[in-house]
Short mmCIF file of C-alpha atoms in Angstrom, two decimals:
data_model
loop_
_atom_site.label_atom_id
_atom_site.label_comp_id
_atom_site.label_asym_id
_atom_site.label_seq_id
_atom_site.Cartn_x
_atom_site.Cartn_y
_atom_site.Cartn_z
CA UNK A 1 205.61 44.99 46.57
CA UNK A 2 208.88 44.20 48.35
CA UNK A 3 208.05 46.42 51.27
CA UNK A 4 205.25 48.62 52.59
CA UNK A 5 206.25 51.88 50.94
CA UNK A 6 203.28 54.05 49.98
CA UNK A 7 203.63 54.77 46.28
CA UNK A 8 200.71 56.35 44.38
CA UNK A 9 200.39 55.14 40.79
CA UNK A 10 199.93 58.67 39.48
CA UNK A 11 203.37 59.79 40.65
CA UNK A 12 205.26 59.10 37.38
CA UNK A 13 202.83 61.18 35.29
CA UNK A 14 202.89 64.00 37.84
CA UNK A 15 206.71 63.96 37.99
CA UNK A 16 206.92 64.21 34.21
CA UNK A 17 204.38 67.03 34.24
CA UNK A 18 206.48 68.90 36.79
CA UNK A 19 209.59 68.38 34.69
CA UNK A 20 207.94 69.77 31.49
CA UNK A 21 206.44 72.76 33.27
CA UNK A 22 202.79 71.76 32.95
CA UNK A 23 202.42 71.21 36.71
CA UNK A 24 202.88 74.04 39.17
CA UNK A 25 203.79 72.94 42.72
CA UNK A 26 201.22 73.90 45.40
CA UNK A 27 202.45 75.67 48.50
CA UNK A 28 202.82 73.15 51.38
CA UNK A 29 200.64 73.69 54.45
CA UNK A 30 202.34 73.81 57.87
CA UNK A 31 201.72 70.67 59.92
CA UNK A 32 202.95 68.84 63.00
CA UNK A 33 202.92 65.21 64.09
CA UNK A 34 203.92 63.51 67.33
CA UNK A 35 205.60 60.17 67.92
CA UNK A 36 204.07 59.35 71.26
CA UNK A 37 206.16 56.88 73.28
CA UNK A 38 205.66 54.65 76.29
CA UNK A 39 208.09 52.33 78.01
CA UNK A 40 207.40 48.58 78.17
CA UNK A 41 209.36 45.59 79.48
CA UNK A 42 210.88 45.14 75.98
CA UNK A 43 211.65 48.75 75.30
CA UNK A 44 209.69 51.81 74.18
CA UNK A 45 206.62 51.44 71.96
CA UNK A 46 205.17 54.14 69.68
CA UNK A 47 201.54 54.94 69.17
CA UNK A 48 200.44 54.67 65.49
CA UNK A 49 197.17 54.91 63.70
CA UNK A 50 196.06 53.50 60.33
CA UNK A 51 194.51 56.00 58.02
CA UNK A 52 191.16 54.91 56.57
CA UNK A 53 191.51 53.47 53.07
CA UNK A 54 188.90 56.00 51.91
CA UNK A 55 191.25 58.90 52.73
CA UNK A 56 192.42 60.86 49.68
CA UNK A 57 195.90 61.22 51.10
CA UNK A 58 197.83 58.08 52.10
CA UNK A 59 194.72 55.91 52.66
CA UNK A 60 195.58 52.71 54.49
CA UNK A 61 198.99 53.94 55.58
CA UNK A 62 200.20 53.87 59.17
CA UNK A 63 201.12 57.24 60.65
CA UNK A 64 201.32 59.18 63.92
CA UNK A 65 198.72 61.57 65.36
CA UNK A 66 199.07 64.94 63.67
CA UNK A 67 197.60 67.43 61.26
CA UNK A 68 197.71 70.95 59.89
CA UNK A 69 198.15 74.18 61.74
CA UNK A 70 195.01 76.08 62.66
CA UNK A 71 195.54 79.86 62.10
CA UNK A 72 194.35 80.34 65.68
CA UNK A 73 197.34 78.29 66.93
CA UNK A 74 199.16 81.65 66.86
CA UNK A 75 196.77 83.17 69.43
CA UNK A 76 198.13 84.21 72.83
CA UNK A 77 198.15 81.01 74.85
CA UNK A 78 198.97 79.73 78.31
CA UNK A 79 202.54 78.42 77.89
CA UNK A 80 205.06 76.49 80.01
CA UNK A 81 208.54 75.18 79.18
CA UNK A 82 211.08 76.65 76.80
CA UNK A 83 210.09 80.12 75.58
CA UNK A 84 208.67 80.92 72.18
CA UNK A 85 212.01 82.55 71.32
CA UNK A 86 213.82 79.28 72.15
CA UNK A 87 211.39 77.34 69.97
CA UNK A 88 211.80 79.87 67.17
CA UNK A 89 215.56 79.27 67.19
CA UNK A 90 215.11 75.47 67.38
CA UNK A 91 212.64 75.33 64.50
CA UNK A 92 214.17 78.10 62.40
CA UNK A 93 210.98 80.13 62.36
CA UNK A 94 209.51 83.42 63.58
CA UNK A 95 208.14 83.18 67.11
CA UNK A 96 204.49 83.21 66.07
CA UNK A 97 205.05 80.43 63.51
CA UNK A 98 207.09 78.39 65.98
CA UNK A 99 204.33 78.67 68.58
CA UNK A 100 201.78 77.56 66.02
CA UNK A 101 203.78 74.42 65.16
CA UNK A 102 204.23 73.46 68.83
CA UNK A 103 200.58 74.25 69.52
CA UNK A 104 199.43 72.17 66.54
CA UNK A 105 201.53 69.22 67.74
CA UNK A 106 199.89 69.28 71.19
CA UNK A 107 196.40 70.04 69.89
CA UNK A 108 196.40 67.35 67.26
CA UNK A 109 197.71 64.74 69.68
CA UNK A 110 194.73 65.53 71.94
CA UNK A 111 192.27 65.60 69.05
CA UNK A 112 193.43 62.29 67.49
CA UNK A 113 194.75 60.31 70.42
CA UNK A 114 193.04 61.86 73.48
CA UNK A 115 196.40 62.61 75.05
CA UNK A 116 196.95 66.13 76.40
CA UNK A 117 200.42 67.58 76.98
CA UNK A 118 199.27 70.31 79.30
CA UNK A 119 198.91 70.97 83.02
CA UNK A 120 197.70 73.41 85.64
CA UNK A 121 201.27 74.35 86.51
CA UNK A 122 204.56 74.39 84.71
CA UNK A 123 205.65 71.10 86.39
CA UNK A 124 202.36 69.12 86.35
CA UNK A 125 200.31 67.31 83.70
CA UNK A 126 196.60 66.51 83.65
CA UNK A 127 195.62 62.95 84.36
CA UNK A 128 192.71 60.98 82.88
CA UNK A 129 191.09 62.92 80.04
CA UNK A 130 188.43 60.43 79.00
CA UNK A 131 185.39 61.91 80.82
CA UNK A 132 182.30 63.17 79.01
CA UNK A 133 183.17 66.84 79.64
CA UNK A 134 186.64 66.33 78.18
CA UNK A 135 185.10 64.63 75.15
CA UNK A 136 182.74 67.55 74.61
CA UNK A 137 185.69 69.94 74.51
CA UNK A 138 187.73 67.63 72.28
CA UNK A 139 184.86 67.44 69.76
CA UNK A 140 184.61 71.22 69.82
CA UNK A 141 188.33 71.48 69.02
CA UNK A 142 187.96 69.03 66.11
CA UNK A 143 185.02 70.98 64.75
CA UNK A 144 187.02 74.22 65.11
CA UNK A 145 184.27 75.63 67.31
CA UNK A 146 186.89 76.16 70.01
CA UNK A 147 190.52 77.27 69.63
CA UNK A 148 193.20 75.52 71.59
CA UNK A 149 194.03 78.74 73.44
CA UNK A 150 190.37 79.05 74.52
CA UNK A 151 190.28 75.40 75.55
CA UNK A 152 193.35 75.77 77.77
CA UNK A 153 192.13 79.03 79.23
CA UNK A 154 188.71 77.56 80.06
CA UNK A 155 190.39 74.73 81.98
CA UNK A 156 193.15 76.76 83.60
CA UNK A 157 195.88 74.76 81.83
CA UNK A 158 199.17 75.64 80.19
CA UNK A 159 200.68 73.93 77.18
CA UNK A 160 203.75 71.99 78.33
CA UNK A 161 206.22 72.67 75.47
CA UNK A 162 208.98 71.00 77.54
CA UNK A 163 207.32 67.62 77.04
CA UNK A 164 208.01 67.80 73.29
CA UNK A 165 211.26 67.18 71.47
CA UNK A 166 211.61 68.38 67.89
CA UNK A 167 212.89 65.38 65.86
CA UNK A 168 212.85 66.03 62.13
CA UNK A 169 211.11 67.89 59.31
CA UNK A 170 209.79 66.57 56.02
CA UNK A 171 208.18 68.41 53.13
CA UNK A 172 205.81 66.60 50.72
CA UNK A 173 207.39 66.33 47.17
CA UNK A 174 206.61 69.16 44.78
CA UNK A 175 204.65 66.87 42.44
CA UNK A 176 202.09 65.91 45.12
CA UNK A 177 198.68 67.64 44.86
CA UNK A 178 198.43 67.76 48.70
CA UNK A 179 201.59 69.08 50.29
CA UNK A 180 202.62 69.52 53.91
CA UNK A 181 205.64 71.00 55.64
CA UNK A 182 205.62 68.76 58.66
CA UNK A 183 207.64 68.92 61.89
CA UNK A 184 207.92 65.60 63.72
CA UNK A 185 208.12 65.61 67.50
CA UNK A 186 208.67 62.96 70.18
CA UNK A 187 206.87 62.88 73.53
CA UNK A 188 206.28 60.45 76.33
CA UNK A 189 202.75 59.34 77.24
CA UNK A 190 201.97 61.26 80.52
CA UNK A 191 201.32 59.13 83.60
CA UNK A 192 197.58 58.56 84.15
CA UNK A 193 196.62 59.16 80.53
CA UNK A 194 195.83 56.59 77.91
CA UNK A 195 195.46 56.74 74.15
CA UNK A 196 192.29 55.93 72.22
CA UNK A 197 191.24 56.11 68.61
CA UNK A 198 189.64 59.54 68.69
CA UNK A 199 190.34 60.30 65.03
CA UNK A 200 187.71 60.15 62.31
CA UNK A 201 190.56 59.62 59.84
CA UNK A 202 191.75 56.37 61.39
CA UNK A 203 190.23 52.89 61.49
CA UNK A 204 192.59 51.40 64.07
CA UNK A 205 195.40 52.34 66.41
CA UNK A 206 198.22 50.30 67.86
CA UNK A 207 201.16 50.54 70.34
CA UNK A 208 204.11 48.90 68.65
CA UNK A 209 207.88 48.72 69.10
CA UNK A 210 209.61 50.67 66.34
CA UNK A 211 211.72 47.57 65.47
CA UNK A 212 208.57 45.47 65.06
CA UNK A 213 206.83 48.14 62.98
CA UNK A 214 209.89 48.43 60.73
CA UNK A 215 210.07 44.67 60.35
CA UNK A 216 206.40 44.54 59.31
CA UNK A 217 207.04 47.35 56.80
CA UNK A 218 210.02 45.44 55.31
CA UNK A 219 207.76 42.39 54.86
CA UNK A 220 205.12 44.49 53.09
CA UNK A 221 202.64 43.97 55.98
CA UNK A 222 202.38 47.63 57.02
CA UNK A 223 201.97 50.44 54.57
CA UNK A 224 203.84 53.63 55.36
CA UNK A 225 204.97 56.85 53.78
CA UNK A 226 208.75 57.48 53.66
CA UNK A 227 208.80 59.91 56.65
CA UNK A 228 207.01 57.38 58.89
CA UNK A 229 209.30 54.41 58.26
CA UNK A 230 212.38 56.70 58.29
CA UNK A 231 211.48 58.04 61.76
CA UNK A 232 210.67 54.57 63.04
CA UNK A 233 214.13 53.41 62.11
CA UNK A 234 215.56 56.46 63.85
CA UNK A 235 213.81 55.52 67.07
CA UNK A 236 215.20 51.99 67.26
CA UNK A 237 218.52 52.75 69.02
CA UNK A 238 216.88 54.15 72.14
CA UNK A 239 216.06 52.08 75.21
CA UNK A 240 213.48 54.40 76.79
CA UNK A 241 211.18 57.28 76.03
CA UNK A 242 213.38 59.54 78.24
CA UNK A 243 216.44 58.55 76.32
CA UNK A 244 214.74 59.43 73.05
CA UNK A 245 213.68 62.85 74.35
CA UNK A 246 217.21 63.55 75.60
CA UNK A 247 218.50 62.93 72.04
CA UNK A 248 215.98 65.33 70.41
CA UNK A 249 217.80 68.67 70.91
CA UNK A 250 220.76 67.44 68.83
CA UNK A 251 218.59 66.29 65.91
CA UNK A 252 219.10 68.04 62.54
CA UNK A 253 215.91 69.82 61.40
CA UNK A 254 217.06 70.49 57.84
CA UNK A 255 213.91 69.67 55.83
CA UNK A 256 213.87 66.44 53.81
CA UNK A 257 212.38 67.01 50.30
CA UNK A 258 212.26 64.40 47.60
CA UNK A 259 213.95 65.20 44.32
CA UNK A 260 213.07 63.78 40.92
CA UNK A 261 215.27 63.93 37.80
CA UNK A 262 214.82 62.74 34.28
CA UNK A 263 217.52 60.67 32.60
CA UNK A 264 218.33 60.84 28.90
CA UNK A 265 216.29 57.74 28.23
CA UNK A 266 213.25 59.21 29.96
CA UNK A 267 213.77 57.25 33.14
CA UNK A 268 212.73 59.01 36.34
CA UNK A 269 215.00 58.77 39.35
CA UNK A 270 213.16 59.73 42.53
CA UNK A 271 215.27 60.19 45.64
CA UNK A 272 214.97 61.47 49.20
CA UNK A 273 218.33 63.03 50.22
CA UNK A 274 219.90 61.12 53.06
CA UNK A 275 217.42 58.21 52.71
CA UNK A 276 218.71 55.95 49.99
CA UNK A 277 216.23 53.16 50.76
CA UNK A 278 213.43 55.19 49.16
CA UNK A 279 215.12 55.76 45.80
CA UNK A 280 212.92 54.76 42.88
CA UNK A 281 213.85 54.17 39.24
CA UNK A 282 210.88 54.60 37.00
CA UNK A 283 211.39 53.55 33.34
CA UNK A 284 209.75 55.47 30.49
CA UNK A 285 206.02 54.81 30.68
CA UNK A 286 206.55 52.34 33.48
CA UNK A 287 206.22 51.91 37.19
CA UNK A 288 208.85 52.01 39.94
CA UNK A 289 211.56 49.45 40.33
#
């Protein structure tokens, strides 16, 4: 393997099945993920986790905290920052759906990394969230015994939507059995908080500079899905977390969706529009090249 691109061996057969009509695409689930940043002496680092190799989807791959939308993420919730209407325009969604995506981003970051983008007022953020009572609430969120709206209300907190910047949107290819329509956000690690591996889906976490992570991917040392390495490369020009967040409002959120076509000789050409480095040429009955 020349690099660390995640490439399931069953993809060629599934692509051919999609082409001949014997495979029906599943509807992608709404999801959100957050590229959590902190400044260091050598530039911003991003928080990443490695998915357990036993995971059915992208096992062993490095990713960011995130996950699917909980239907209760549309509940009335304590909210600060840009309005739901503003987020609806930014994400190109109805207000309830936009709130759910933003809520999922904040909730999943807390569930998987222990970092909470919320505060008692519209211009404050909670500090250390590692106490036993916090952990009890976090576990209840993970188990879905508690909705995020209930969690915030219980603690007198408001979701700080202004601490997030919408960065990009990727949709899992149509030939994948598990599909997600995922919005990627950027956020800075709040002062006084620290990350930890709170996810049952990850076996390790790391703070790493995007340039170093990309270099390790290029060497085949770190396994990643196309959206992960693509976003890492997009983070490299910025000298601070604040600079990255400032750039977010101008980012294009047109979804990236892989396209596969069959050549006359039966070769499959798999491409992600705007991301030529991921193009795969799969010969008849063969694997990618």
